[in-house]
Amino acid sequence: MAVTLSERAAQHVTNYLTKRGKGVGIRLGVRTTGCSGMAYKLEFADEAPAGDEVFTSYGVTVFVDPKSLVYIDGTELDYSREGLNEGFKFNNPNVKNECGCGESFNV
C-alpha cells in the first residue's frame, strides 16, 4: 500500500511549506460528497496525525487516514500547469468513474 507524489507535486508542496514557515507534510483523504460519491481532501499537516499511515515521496511526508487508504491506495498526486489553470491532479488507479467536473469519483 502506498500513496506517492510526482516530483513536480513534491516540489510545489516543499515550496509552499517553506513559505508557510511551518508544517510537517500533507494529509490526503476522501470524504463522502459530490455527484459520484467521494471527493479528495488535501490539507497541510502541522503535526503527525495519530493513527495515520505515513509515506514519503521526494522528501515530502504524506499522511493518509486508514479509512481513506482503501480508496486511494496506489494514487500518485501530481501537480500540473495547463495554460492559466494549475493545480493538483489525482492519478488514482482505483477509480471506476468520475463526475463530469472531475471533483468526485467512485471506486
mmCIF file of N, CA, C and O in Angstrom:
data_model
loop_
_atom_site.group_PDB
_atom_site.id
_atom_site.type_symbol
_atom_site.label_atom_id
_atom_site.label_comp_id
_atom_site.label_asym_id
_atom_site.label_seq_id
_atom_site.Cartn_x
_atom_site.Cartn_y
_atom_site.Cartn_z
ATOM 1 N N MET A 1 0.850 -1.185 0.000
ATOM 2 C CA MET A 1 0.000 0.000 0.000
ATOM 3 C C MET A 1 0.885 1.234 0.000
ATOM 4 O O MET A 1 1.837 1.308 0.758
ATOM 5 N N ALA A 2 0.532 2.187 -0.866
ATOM 6 C CA ALA A 2 1.330 3.405 -0.932
ATOM 7 C C ALA A 2 0.571 4.515 -1.632
ATOM 8 O O ALA A 2 -0.264 4.268 -2.493
ATOM 9 N N VAL A 3 0.887 5.732 -1.247
ATOM 10 C CA VAL A 3 0.445 6.940 -1.919
ATOM 11 C C VAL A 3 1.713 7.741 -2.192
ATOM 12 O O VAL A 3 2.546 7.907 -1.299
ATOM 13 N N THR A 4 1.868 8.210 -3.436
ATOM 14 C CA THR A 4 3.092 8.899 -3.814
ATOM 15 C C THR A 4 2.804 10.274 -4.395
ATOM 16 O O THR A 4 1.666 10.582 -4.761
ATOM 17 N N LEU A 5 3.853 11.067 -4.512
ATOM 18 C CA LEU A 5 3.804 12.366 -5.175
ATOM 19 C C LEU A 5 4.730 12.320 -6.374
ATOM 20 O O LEU A 5 5.768 11.655 -6.328
ATOM 21 N N SER A 6 4.357 13.029 -7.423
ATOM 22 C CA SER A 6 5.283 13.212 -8.526
ATOM 23 C C SER A 6 6.347 14.198 -8.056
ATOM 24 O O SER A 6 6.177 14.891 -7.041
ATOM 25 N N GLU A 7 7.436 14.272 -8.790
ATOM 26 C CA GLU A 7 8.492 15.218 -8.419
ATOM 27 C C GLU A 7 7.970 16.654 -8.448
ATOM 28 O O GLU A 7 8.296 17.458 -7.571
ATOM 29 N N ARG A 8 7.125 16.994 -9.444
ATOM 30 C CA ARG A 8 6.547 18.350 -9.525
ATOM 31 C C ARG A 8 5.675 18.652 -8.317
ATOM 32 O O ARG A 8 5.723 19.750 -7.761
ATOM 33 N N ALA A 9 4.843 17.688 -7.919
ATOM 34 C CA ALA A 9 3.962 17.897 -6.769
ATOM 35 C C ALA A 9 4.779 18.064 -5.493
ATOM 36 O O ALA A 9 4.495 18.931 -4.665
ATOM 37 N N ALA A 10 5.797 17.247 -5.332
ATOM 38 C CA ALA A 10 6.643 17.338 -4.139
ATOM 39 C C ALA A 10 7.333 18.690 -4.070
ATOM 40 O O ALA A 10 7.416 19.300 -2.997
ATOM 41 N N GLN A 11 7.812 19.190 -5.202
ATOM 42 C CA GLN A 11 8.473 20.497 -5.230
ATOM 43 C C GLN A 11 7.494 21.610 -4.865
ATOM 44 O O GLN A 11 7.815 22.517 -4.107
ATOM 45 N N HIS A 12 6.263 21.513 -5.382
ATOM 46 C CA HIS A 12 5.247 22.516 -5.066
ATOM 47 C C HIS A 12 4.919 22.509 -3.570
ATOM 48 O O HIS A 12 4.831 23.571 -2.945
ATOM 49 N N VAL A 13 4.739 21.320 -3.003
ATOM 50 C CA VAL A 13 4.433 21.209 -1.570
ATOM 51 C C VAL A 13 5.600 21.740 -0.744
ATOM 52 O O VAL A 13 5.403 22.502 0.215
ATOM 53 N N THR A 14 6.815 21.375 -1.101
ATOM 54 C CA THR A 14 8.000 21.843 -0.367
ATOM 55 C C THR A 14 8.089 23.359 -0.401
ATOM 56 O O THR A 14 8.333 24.001 0.637
ATOM 57 N N ASN A 15 7.875 23.957 -1.558
ATOM 58 C CA ASN A 15 7.913 25.423 -1.679
ATOM 59 C C ASN A 15 6.840 26.069 -0.814
ATOM 60 O O ASN A 15 7.090 27.074 -0.142
ATOM 61 N N TYR A 16 5.635 25.498 -0.828
ATOM 62 C CA TYR A 16 4.553 26.071 -0.052
ATOM 63 C C TYR A 16 4.799 25.942 1.449
ATOM 64 O O TYR A 16 4.552 26.886 2.205
ATOM 65 N N LEU A 17 5.305 24.785 1.880
ATOM 66 C CA LEU A 17 5.603 24.615 3.311
ATOM 67 C C LEU A 17 6.681 25.602 3.756
ATOM 68 O O LEU A 17 6.620 26.137 4.865
ATOM 69 N N THR A 18 7.651 25.853 2.897
ATOM 70 C CA THR A 18 8.702 26.829 3.206
ATOM 71 C C THR A 18 8.110 28.221 3.351
ATOM 72 O O THR A 18 8.421 28.948 4.301
ATOM 73 N N LYS A 19 7.224 28.612 2.429
ATOM 74 C CA LYS A 19 6.570 29.926 2.503
ATOM 75 C C LYS A 19 5.707 30.054 3.754
ATOM 76 O O LYS A 19 5.645 31.120 4.361
ATOM 77 N N ARG A 20 5.013 28.959 4.118
ATOM 78 C CA ARG A 20 4.165 28.959 5.320
ATOM 79 C C ARG A 20 4.996 29.108 6.583
ATOM 80 O O ARG A 20 4.524 29.636 7.580
ATOM 81 N N GLY A 21 6.196 28.549 6.553
ATOM 82 C CA GLY A 21 7.054 28.602 7.723
ATOM 83 C C GLY A 21 6.741 27.549 8.772
ATOM 84 O O GLY A 21 7.296 27.564 9.860
ATOM 85 N N LYS A 22 5.848 26.631 8.443
ATOM 86 C CA LYS A 22 5.519 25.545 9.364
ATOM 87 C C LYS A 22 4.887 24.410 8.576
ATOM 88 O O LYS A 22 4.481 24.576 7.426
ATOM 89 N N GLY A 23 4.809 23.254 9.205
ATOM 90 C CA GLY A 23 4.182 22.093 8.577
ATOM 91 C C GLY A 23 5.152 20.936 8.485
ATOM 92 O O GLY A 23 6.345 21.127 8.296
ATOM 93 N N VAL A 24 4.606 19.716 8.614
ATOM 94 C CA VAL A 24 5.434 18.514 8.546
ATOM 95 C C VAL A 24 5.133 17.689 7.296
ATOM 96 O O VAL A 24 5.749 16.664 7.076
ATOM 97 N N GLY A 25 4.162 18.121 6.494
ATOM 98 C CA GLY A 25 3.808 17.402 5.287
ATOM 99 C C GLY A 25 2.387 17.705 4.873
ATOM 100 O O GLY A 25 1.838 18.751 5.221
ATOM 101 N N ILE A 26 1.796 16.773 4.131
ATOM 102 C CA ILE A 26 0.411 16.932 3.701
ATOM 103 C C ILE A 26 -0.402 15.731 4.155
ATOM 104 O O ILE A 26 0.131 14.654 4.398
ATOM 105 N N ARG A 27 -1.714 15.944 4.261
ATOM 106 C CA ARG A 27 -2.634 14.867 4.645
ATOM 107 C C ARG A 27 -3.643 14.695 3.524
ATOM 108 O O ARG A 27 -4.279 15.660 3.095
ATOM 109 N N LEU A 28 -3.745 13.479 3.046
ATOM 110 C CA LEU A 28 -4.637 13.158 1.941
ATOM 111 C C LEU A 28 -5.692 12.179 2.425
ATOM 112 O O LEU A 28 -5.393 11.244 3.166
ATOM 113 N N GLY A 29 -6.929 12.412 2.014
ATOM 114 C CA GLY A 29 -8.016 11.519 2.384
ATOM 115 C C GLY A 29 -9.181 11.682 1.432
ATOM 116 O O GLY A 29 -9.082 12.380 0.421
ATOM 117 N N VAL A 30 -10.284 11.032 1.737
ATOM 118 C CA VAL A 30 -11.509 11.166 0.960
ATOM 119 C C VAL A 30 -12.662 11.464 1.899
ATOM 120 O O VAL A 30 -12.620 11.155 3.084
ATOM 121 N N ARG A 31 -13.689 12.070 1.331
ATOM 122 C CA ARG A 31 -14.913 12.324 2.085
ATOM 123 C C ARG A 31 -16.092 11.996 1.182
ATOM 124 O O ARG A 31 -15.976 12.017 -0.049
ATOM 125 N N THR A 32 -17.218 11.686 1.771
ATOM 126 C CA THR A 32 -18.422 11.369 1.012
ATOM 127 C C THR A 32 -19.080 12.670 0.588
ATOM 128 O O THR A 32 -19.428 13.494 1.425
ATOM 129 N N THR A 33 -19.224 12.837 -0.744
ATOM 130 C CA THR A 33 -19.827 14.053 -1.285
ATOM 131 C C THR A 33 -19.879 13.959 -2.799
ATOM 132 O O THR A 33 -19.349 13.029 -3.393
ATOM 133 N N GLY A 34 -20.466 14.933 -3.431
ATOM 134 C CA GLY A 34 -20.416 15.070 -4.880
ATOM 135 C C GLY A 34 -21.338 14.132 -5.635
ATOM 136 O O GLY A 34 -22.019 13.292 -5.070
ATOM 137 N N CYS A 35 -21.315 14.292 -6.946
ATOM 138 C CA CYS A 35 -22.188 13.522 -7.850
ATOM 139 C C CYS A 35 -21.858 12.036 -7.838
ATOM 140 O O CYS A 35 -22.737 11.201 -7.963
ATOM 141 N N SER A 36 -20.577 11.707 -7.733
ATOM 142 C CA SER A 36 -20.152 10.314 -7.859
ATOM 143 C C SER A 36 -19.913 9.613 -6.528
ATOM 144 O O SER A 36 -19.567 8.445 -6.511
ATOM 145 N N GLY A 37 -20.016 10.319 -5.424
ATOM 146 C CA GLY A 37 -19.936 9.662 -4.129
ATOM 147 C C GLY A 37 -18.800 10.061 -3.218
ATOM 148 O O GLY A 37 -18.961 10.146 -2.014
ATOM 149 N N MET A 38 -17.593 10.298 -3.758
ATOM 150 C CA MET A 38 -16.450 10.639 -2.919
ATOM 151 C C MET A 38 -15.648 11.777 -3.551
ATOM 152 O O MET A 38 -15.609 11.909 -4.770
ATOM 153 N N ALA A 39 -15.004 12.546 -2.696
ATOM 154 C CA ALA A 39 -14.127 13.614 -3.166
ATOM 155 C C ALA A 39 -12.847 13.579 -2.335
ATOM 156 O O ALA A 39 -12.841 13.116 -1.191
ATOM 157 N N TYR A 40 -11.768 14.046 -2.925
ATOM 158 C CA TYR A 40 -10.482 14.075 -2.237
ATOM 159 C C TYR A 40 -10.421 15.227 -1.247
ATOM 160 O O TYR A 40 -10.993 16.287 -1.477
ATOM 161 N N LYS A 41 -9.720 14.986 -0.148
ATOM 162 C CA LYS A 41 -9.392 16.033 0.829
ATOM 163 C C LYS A 41 -7.877 16.153 0.828
ATOM 164 O O LYS A 41 -7.172 15.142 0.933
ATOM 165 N N LEU A 42 -7.384 17.347 0.718
ATOM 166 C CA LEU A 42 -5.951 17.587 0.751
ATOM 167 C C LEU A 42 -5.714 18.794 1.635
ATOM 168 O O LEU A 42 -6.312 19.850 1.427
ATOM 169 N N GLU A 43 -4.870 18.614 2.649
ATOM 170 C CA GLU A 43 -4.575 19.714 3.566
ATOM 171 C C GLU A 43 -3.138 19.603 4.044
ATOM 172 O O GLU A 43 -2.526 18.539 3.967
ATOM 173 N N PHE A 44 -2.615 20.705 4.512
ATOM 174 C CA PHE A 44 -1.268 20.699 5.067
ATOM 175 C C PHE A 44 -1.347 20.220 6.505
ATOM 176 O O PHE A 44 -2.276 20.552 7.230
ATOM 177 N N ALA A 45 -0.380 19.410 6.903
ATOM 178 C CA ALA A 45 -0.341 18.859 8.256
ATOM 179 C C ALA A 45 0.723 19.596 9.064
ATOM 180 O O ALA A 45 1.888 19.641 8.660
ATOM 181 N N ASP A 46 0.315 20.171 10.172
ATOM 182 C CA ASP A 46 1.256 20.867 11.047
ATOM 183 C C ASP A 46 1.858 19.936 12.084
ATOM 184 O O ASP A 46 2.840 20.276 12.733
ATOM 185 N N GLU A 47 1.243 18.767 12.258
ATOM 186 C CA GLU A 47 1.782 17.733 13.139
ATOM 187 C C GLU A 47 1.340 16.385 12.591
ATOM 188 O O GLU A 47 0.400 16.307 11.798
ATOM 189 N N ALA A 48 2.004 15.328 13.009
ATOM 190 C CA ALA A 48 1.677 13.984 12.535
ATOM 191 C C ALA A 48 0.380 13.515 13.190
ATOM 192 O O ALA A 48 0.324 13.365 14.407
ATOM 193 N N PRO A 49 -0.684 13.272 12.388
ATOM 194 C CA PRO A 49 -1.937 12.790 12.962
ATOM 195 C C PRO A 49 -1.785 11.367 13.495
ATOM 196 O O PRO A 49 -1.251 10.496 12.813
ATOM 197 N N ALA A 50 -2.251 11.130 14.704
ATOM 198 C CA ALA A 50 -2.164 9.802 15.314
ATOM 199 C C ALA A 50 -2.967 8.794 14.511
ATOM 200 O O ALA A 50 -4.082 9.061 14.088
ATOM 201 N N GLY A 51 -2.372 7.629 14.265
ATOM 202 C CA GLY A 51 -3.066 6.550 13.584
ATOM 203 C C GLY A 51 -3.003 6.576 12.071
ATOM 204 O O GLY A 51 -3.427 5.639 11.420
ATOM 205 N N ASP A 52 -2.488 7.662 11.490
ATOM 206 C CA ASP A 52 -2.398 7.748 10.033
ATOM 207 C C ASP A 52 -1.260 6.893 9.492
ATOM 208 O O ASP A 52 -0.252 6.685 10.167
ATOM 209 N N GLU A 53 -1.442 6.400 8.262
ATOM 210 C CA GLU A 53 -0.360 5.746 7.541
ATOM 211 C C GLU A 53 0.565 6.858 7.057
ATOM 212 O O GLU A 53 0.108 7.961 6.726
ATOM 213 N N VAL A 54 1.856 6.583 7.013
ATOM 214 C CA VAL A 54 2.838 7.609 6.642
ATOM 215 C C VAL A 54 3.649 7.120 5.447
ATOM 216 O O VAL A 54 4.168 6.003 5.459
ATOM 217 N N PHE A 55 3.747 7.958 4.416
ATOM 218 C CA PHE A 55 4.540 7.672 3.232
ATOM 219 C C PHE A 55 5.447 8.860 2.970
ATOM 220 O O PHE A 55 5.122 9.987 3.339
ATOM 221 N N THR A 56 6.573 8.622 2.348
ATOM 222 C CA THR A 56 7.480 9.706 1.988
ATOM 223 C C THR A 56 7.776 9.612 0.505
ATOM 224 O O THR A 56 8.057 8.530 -0.015
ATOM 225 N N SER A 57 7.668 10.748 -0.170
ATOM 226 C CA SER A 57 7.897 10.786 -1.603
ATOM 227 C C SER A 57 8.663 12.062 -1.934
ATOM 228 O O SER A 57 8.191 13.162 -1.631
ATOM 229 N N TYR A 58 9.862 11.908 -2.505
ATOM 230 C CA TYR A 58 10.721 13.050 -2.844
ATOM 231 C C TYR A 58 10.912 13.982 -1.654
ATOM 232 O O TYR A 58 10.911 15.203 -1.790
ATOM 233 N N GLY A 59 11.044 13.393 -0.473
ATOM 234 C CA GLY A 59 11.317 14.171 0.726
ATOM 235 C C GLY A 59 10.096 14.776 1.401
ATOM 236 O O GLY A 59 10.209 15.430 2.426
ATOM 237 N N VAL A 60 8.900 14.565 0.850
ATOM 238 C CA VAL A 60 7.669 15.101 1.433
ATOM 239 C C VAL A 60 6.929 13.975 2.152
ATOM 240 O O VAL A 60 6.749 12.885 1.602
ATOM 241 N N THR A 61 6.509 14.238 3.372
ATOM 242 C CA THR A 61 5.756 13.260 4.149
ATOM 243 C C THR A 61 4.273 13.382 3.817
ATOM 244 O O THR A 61 3.716 14.481 3.827
ATOM 245 N N VAL A 62 3.658 12.240 3.507
ATOM 246 C CA VAL A 62 2.240 12.180 3.166
ATOM 247 C C VAL A 62 1.541 11.338 4.225
ATOM 248 O O VAL A 62 1.919 10.187 4.452
ATOM 249 N N PHE A 63 0.529 11.914 4.871
ATOM 250 C CA PHE A 63 -0.258 11.214 5.879
ATOM 251 C C PHE A 63 -1.606 10.839 5.263
ATOM 252 O O PHE A 63 -2.225 11.647 4.567
ATOM 253 N N VAL A 64 -2.051 9.601 5.514
ATOM 254 C CA VAL A 64 -3.333 9.129 4.996
ATOM 255 C C VAL A 64 -4.053 8.393 6.111
ATOM 256 O O VAL A 64 -3.490 7.477 6.717
ATOM 257 N N ASP A 65 -5.320 8.781 6.373
ATOM 258 C CA ASP A 65 -6.065 8.063 7.404
ATOM 259 C C ASP A 65 -6.410 6.669 6.884
ATOM 260 O O ASP A 65 -6.629 6.475 5.683
ATOM 261 N N PRO A 66 -6.429 5.665 7.758
ATOM 262 C CA PRO A 66 -6.625 4.266 7.334
ATOM 263 C C PRO A 66 -7.917 4.020 6.556
ATOM 264 O O PRO A 66 -7.935 3.210 5.638
ATOM 265 N N LYS A 67 -9.003 4.706 6.891
ATOM 266 C CA LYS A 67 -10.268 4.503 6.180
ATOM 267 C C LYS A 67 -10.172 4.982 4.733
ATOM 268 O O LYS A 67 -10.748 4.381 3.833
ATOM 269 N N SER A 68 -9.453 6.053 4.493
ATOM 270 C CA SER A 68 -9.305 6.592 3.131
ATOM 271 C C SER A 68 -8.351 5.769 2.294
ATOM 272 O O SER A 68 -8.497 5.696 1.070
ATOM 273 N N LEU A 69 -7.366 5.142 2.933
ATOM 274 C CA LEU A 69 -6.334 4.419 2.193
ATOM 275 C C LEU A 69 -6.925 3.334 1.294
ATOM 276 O O LEU A 69 -6.426 3.081 0.201
ATOM 277 N N VAL A 70 -8.010 2.729 1.715
ATOM 278 C CA VAL A 70 -8.660 1.695 0.915
ATOM 279 C C VAL A 70 -9.050 2.239 -0.463
ATOM 280 O O VAL A 70 -8.949 1.536 -1.462
ATOM 281 N N TYR A 71 -9.466 3.509 -0.526
ATOM 282 C CA TYR A 71 -9.935 4.118 -1.764
ATOM 283 C C TYR A 71 -8.829 4.771 -2.587
ATOM 284 O O TYR A 71 -8.998 4.976 -3.787
ATOM 285 N N ILE A 72 -7.712 5.112 -1.945
ATOM 286 C CA ILE A 72 -6.679 5.854 -2.663
ATOM 287 C C ILE A 72 -5.336 5.129 -2.720
ATOM 288 O O ILE A 72 -4.342 5.702 -3.168
ATOM 289 N N ASP A 73 -5.304 3.868 -2.308
ATOM 290 C CA ASP A 73 -4.066 3.097 -2.387
ATOM 291 C C ASP A 73 -3.567 3.071 -3.832
ATOM 292 O O ASP A 73 -4.330 2.820 -4.763
ATOM 293 N N GLY A 74 -2.309 3.367 -4.028
ATOM 294 C CA GLY A 74 -1.716 3.384 -5.361
ATOM 295 C C GLY A 74 -1.816 4.723 -6.068
ATOM 296 O O GLY A 74 -1.331 4.882 -7.178
ATOM 297 N N THR A 75 -2.427 5.702 -5.433
ATOM 298 C CA THR A 75 -2.612 7.024 -6.046
ATOM 299 C C THR A 75 -1.304 7.788 -6.108
ATOM 300 O O THR A 75 -0.520 7.783 -5.158
ATOM 301 N N GLU A 76 -1.097 8.465 -7.234
ATOM 302 C CA GLU A 76 0.008 9.415 -7.356
ATOM 303 C C GLU A 76 -0.602 10.807 -7.445
ATOM 304 O O GLU A 76 -1.491 11.052 -8.252
ATOM 305 N N LEU A 77 -0.131 11.689 -6.599
ATOM 306 C CA LEU A 77 -0.567 13.074 -6.611
ATOM 307 C C LEU A 77 0.405 13.841 -7.491
ATOM 308 O O LEU A 77 1.615 13.844 -7.243
ATOM 309 N N ASP A 78 -0.106 14.459 -8.540
ATOM 310 C CA ASP A 78 0.723 15.225 -9.472
ATOM 311 C C ASP A 78 0.324 16.690 -9.386
ATOM 312 O O ASP A 78 -0.726 17.027 -8.850
ATOM 313 N N TYR A 79 1.167 17.547 -9.904
ATOM 314 C CA TYR A 79 0.863 18.978 -9.968
ATOM 315 C C TYR A 79 1.126 19.415 -11.388
ATOM 316 O O TYR A 79 2.203 19.168 -11.936
ATOM 317 N N SER A 80 0.124 20.031 -12.008
ATOM 318 C CA SER A 80 0.306 20.425 -13.398
ATOM 319 C C SER A 80 -0.146 21.860 -13.622
ATOM 320 O O SER A 80 -0.962 22.402 -12.873
ATOM 321 N N ARG A 81 0.393 22.422 -14.668
ATOM 322 C CA ARG A 81 0.055 23.775 -15.092
ATOM 323 C C ARG A 81 -0.305 23.675 -16.575
ATOM 324 O O ARG A 81 0.507 23.295 -17.392
ATOM 325 N N GLU A 82 -1.552 23.987 -16.891
ATOM 326 C CA GLU A 82 -2.026 23.939 -18.268
ATOM 327 C C GLU A 82 -2.660 25.278 -18.598
ATOM 328 O O GLU A 82 -3.758 25.571 -18.159
ATOM 329 N N GLY A 83 -1.947 26.084 -19.377
ATOM 330 C CA GLY A 83 -2.446 27.420 -19.684
ATOM 331 C C GLY A 83 -2.558 28.247 -18.423
ATOM 332 O O GLY A 83 -1.596 28.381 -17.673
ATOM 333 N N LEU A 84 -3.743 28.766 -18.163
ATOM 334 C CA LEU A 84 -3.972 29.572 -16.968
ATOM 335 C C LEU A 84 -4.365 28.723 -15.757
ATOM 336 O O LEU A 84 -4.467 29.235 -14.650
ATOM 337 N N ASN A 85 -4.603 27.423 -15.987
ATOM 338 C CA ASN A 85 -5.014 26.527 -14.904
ATOM 339 C C ASN A 85 -3.825 25.788 -14.327
ATOM 340 O O ASN A 85 -2.960 25.326 -15.056
ATOM 341 N N GLU A 86 -3.811 25.705 -13.017
ATOM 342 C CA GLU A 86 -2.796 24.906 -12.348
ATOM 343 C C GLU A 86 -3.398 24.292 -11.105
ATOM 344 O O GLU A 86 -4.338 24.831 -10.525
ATOM 345 N N GLY A 87 -2.869 23.137 -10.717
ATOM 346 C CA GLY A 87 -3.368 22.502 -9.513
ATOM 347 C C GLY A 87 -2.954 21.053 -9.420
ATOM 348 O O GLY A 87 -2.273 20.516 -10.292
ATOM 349 N N PHE A 88 -3.397 20.429 -8.341
ATOM 350 C CA PHE A 88 -3.082 19.030 -8.101
ATOM 351 C C PHE A 88 -4.000 18.143 -8.918
ATOM 352 O O PHE A 88 -5.176 18.446 -9.122
ATOM 353 N N LYS A 89 -3.451 17.028 -9.370
ATOM 354 C CA LYS A 89 -4.208 16.021 -10.105
ATOM 355 C C LYS A 89 -3.989 14.691 -9.412
ATOM 356 O O LYS A 89 -2.863 14.321 -9.098
ATOM 357 N N PHE A 90 -5.078 13.969 -9.180
ATOM 358 C CA PHE A 90 -5.023 12.680 -8.501
ATOM 359 C C PHE A 90 -5.068 11.571 -9.541
ATOM 360 O O PHE A 90 -6.074 11.401 -10.225
ATOM 361 N N ASN A 91 -3.989 10.828 -9.664
ATOM 362 C CA ASN A 91 -3.932 9.686 -10.571
ATOM 363 C C ASN A 91 -4.208 8.433 -9.742
ATOM 364 O O ASN A 91 -3.295 7.814 -9.212
ATOM 365 N N ASN A 92 -5.489 8.100 -9.622
ATOM 366 C CA ASN A 92 -5.947 7.030 -8.740
ATOM 367 C C ASN A 92 -6.354 5.808 -9.576
ATOM 368 O O ASN A 92 -7.350 5.860 -10.301
ATOM 369 N N PRO A 93 -5.616 4.703 -9.472
ATOM 370 C CA PRO A 93 -5.930 3.513 -10.268
ATOM 371 C C PRO A 93 -7.217 2.808 -9.841
ATOM 372 O O PRO A 93 -7.705 1.938 -10.563
ATOM 373 N N ASN A 94 -7.785 3.176 -8.705
ATOM 374 C CA ASN A 94 -8.988 2.525 -8.186
ATOM 375 C C ASN A 94 -10.290 3.123 -8.709
ATOM 376 O O ASN A 94 -11.355 2.544 -8.526
ATOM 377 N N VAL A 95 -10.221 4.281 -9.356
ATOM 378 C CA VAL A 95 -11.415 4.997 -9.792
ATOM 379 C C VAL A 95 -12.126 4.234 -10.908
ATOM 380 O O VAL A 95 -11.518 3.878 -11.910
ATOM 381 N N LYS A 96 -13.414 3.991 -10.694
ATOM 382 C CA LYS A 96 -14.245 3.340 -11.719
ATOM 383 C C LYS A 96 -14.862 4.384 -12.646
ATOM 384 O O LYS A 96 -14.975 4.173 -13.841
ATOM 385 N N ASN A 97 -15.344 5.509 -12.084
ATOM 386 C CA ASN A 97 -15.822 6.620 -12.894
ATOM 387 C C ASN A 97 -15.790 7.901 -12.071
ATOM 388 O O ASN A 97 -15.716 7.880 -10.856
ATOM 389 N N GLU A 98 -15.817 9.016 -12.792
ATOM 390 C CA GLU A 98 -15.760 10.347 -12.183
ATOM 391 C C GLU A 98 -16.942 11.163 -12.698
ATOM 392 O O GLU A 98 -17.473 10.886 -13.771
ATOM 393 N N CYS A 99 -17.311 12.192 -11.950
ATOM 394 C CA CYS A 99 -18.346 13.086 -12.440
ATOM 395 C C CYS A 99 -17.761 13.955 -13.557
ATOM 396 O O CYS A 99 -16.547 14.019 -13.732
ATOM 397 N N GLY A 100 -18.598 14.639 -14.278
ATOM 398 C CA GLY A 100 -18.175 15.446 -15.409
ATOM 399 C C GLY A 100 -17.200 16.546 -15.055
ATOM 400 O O GLY A 100 -16.293 16.863 -15.826
ATOM 401 N N CYS A 101 -17.324 17.118 -13.875
ATOM 402 C CA CYS A 101 -16.443 18.211 -13.484
ATOM 403 C C CYS A 101 -15.128 17.705 -12.895
ATOM 404 O O CYS A 101 -14.201 18.476 -12.667
ATOM 405 N N GLY A 102 -15.044 16.404 -12.613
ATOM 406 C CA GLY A 102 -13.806 15.818 -12.084
ATOM 407 C C GLY A 102 -13.597 16.029 -10.598
ATOM 408 O O GLY A 102 -12.544 15.721 -10.069
ATOM 409 N N GLU A 103 -14.602 16.541 -9.899
ATOM 410 C CA GLU A 103 -14.466 16.816 -8.475
ATOM 411 C C GLU A 103 -14.768 15.615 -7.593
ATOM 412 O O GLU A 103 -14.357 15.570 -6.453
ATOM 413 N N SER A 104 -15.508 14.648 -8.115
ATOM 414 C CA SER A 104 -15.840 13.478 -7.296
ATOM 415 C C SER A 104 -15.677 12.210 -8.128
ATOM 416 O O SER A 104 -15.604 12.234 -9.344
ATOM 417 N N PHE A 105 -15.625 11.072 -7.415
ATOM 418 C CA PHE A 105 -15.362 9.783 -8.053
ATOM 419 C C PHE A 105 -16.003 8.668 -7.258
ATOM 420 O O PHE A 105 -16.487 8.881 -6.158
ATOM 421 N N ASN A 106 -16.003 7.462 -7.836
ATOM 422 C CA ASN A 106 -16.364 6.277 -7.052
ATOM 423 C C ASN A 106 -15.459 5.133 -7.447
ATOM 424 O O ASN A 106 -14.819 5.144 -8.486
ATOM 425 N N VAL A 107 -15.348 4.162 -6.542
ATOM 426 C CA VAL A 107 -14.481 3.006 -6.763
ATOM 427 C C VAL A 107 -15.296 1.732 -6.753
ATOM 428 O O VAL A 107 -16.382 1.685 -6.282
#
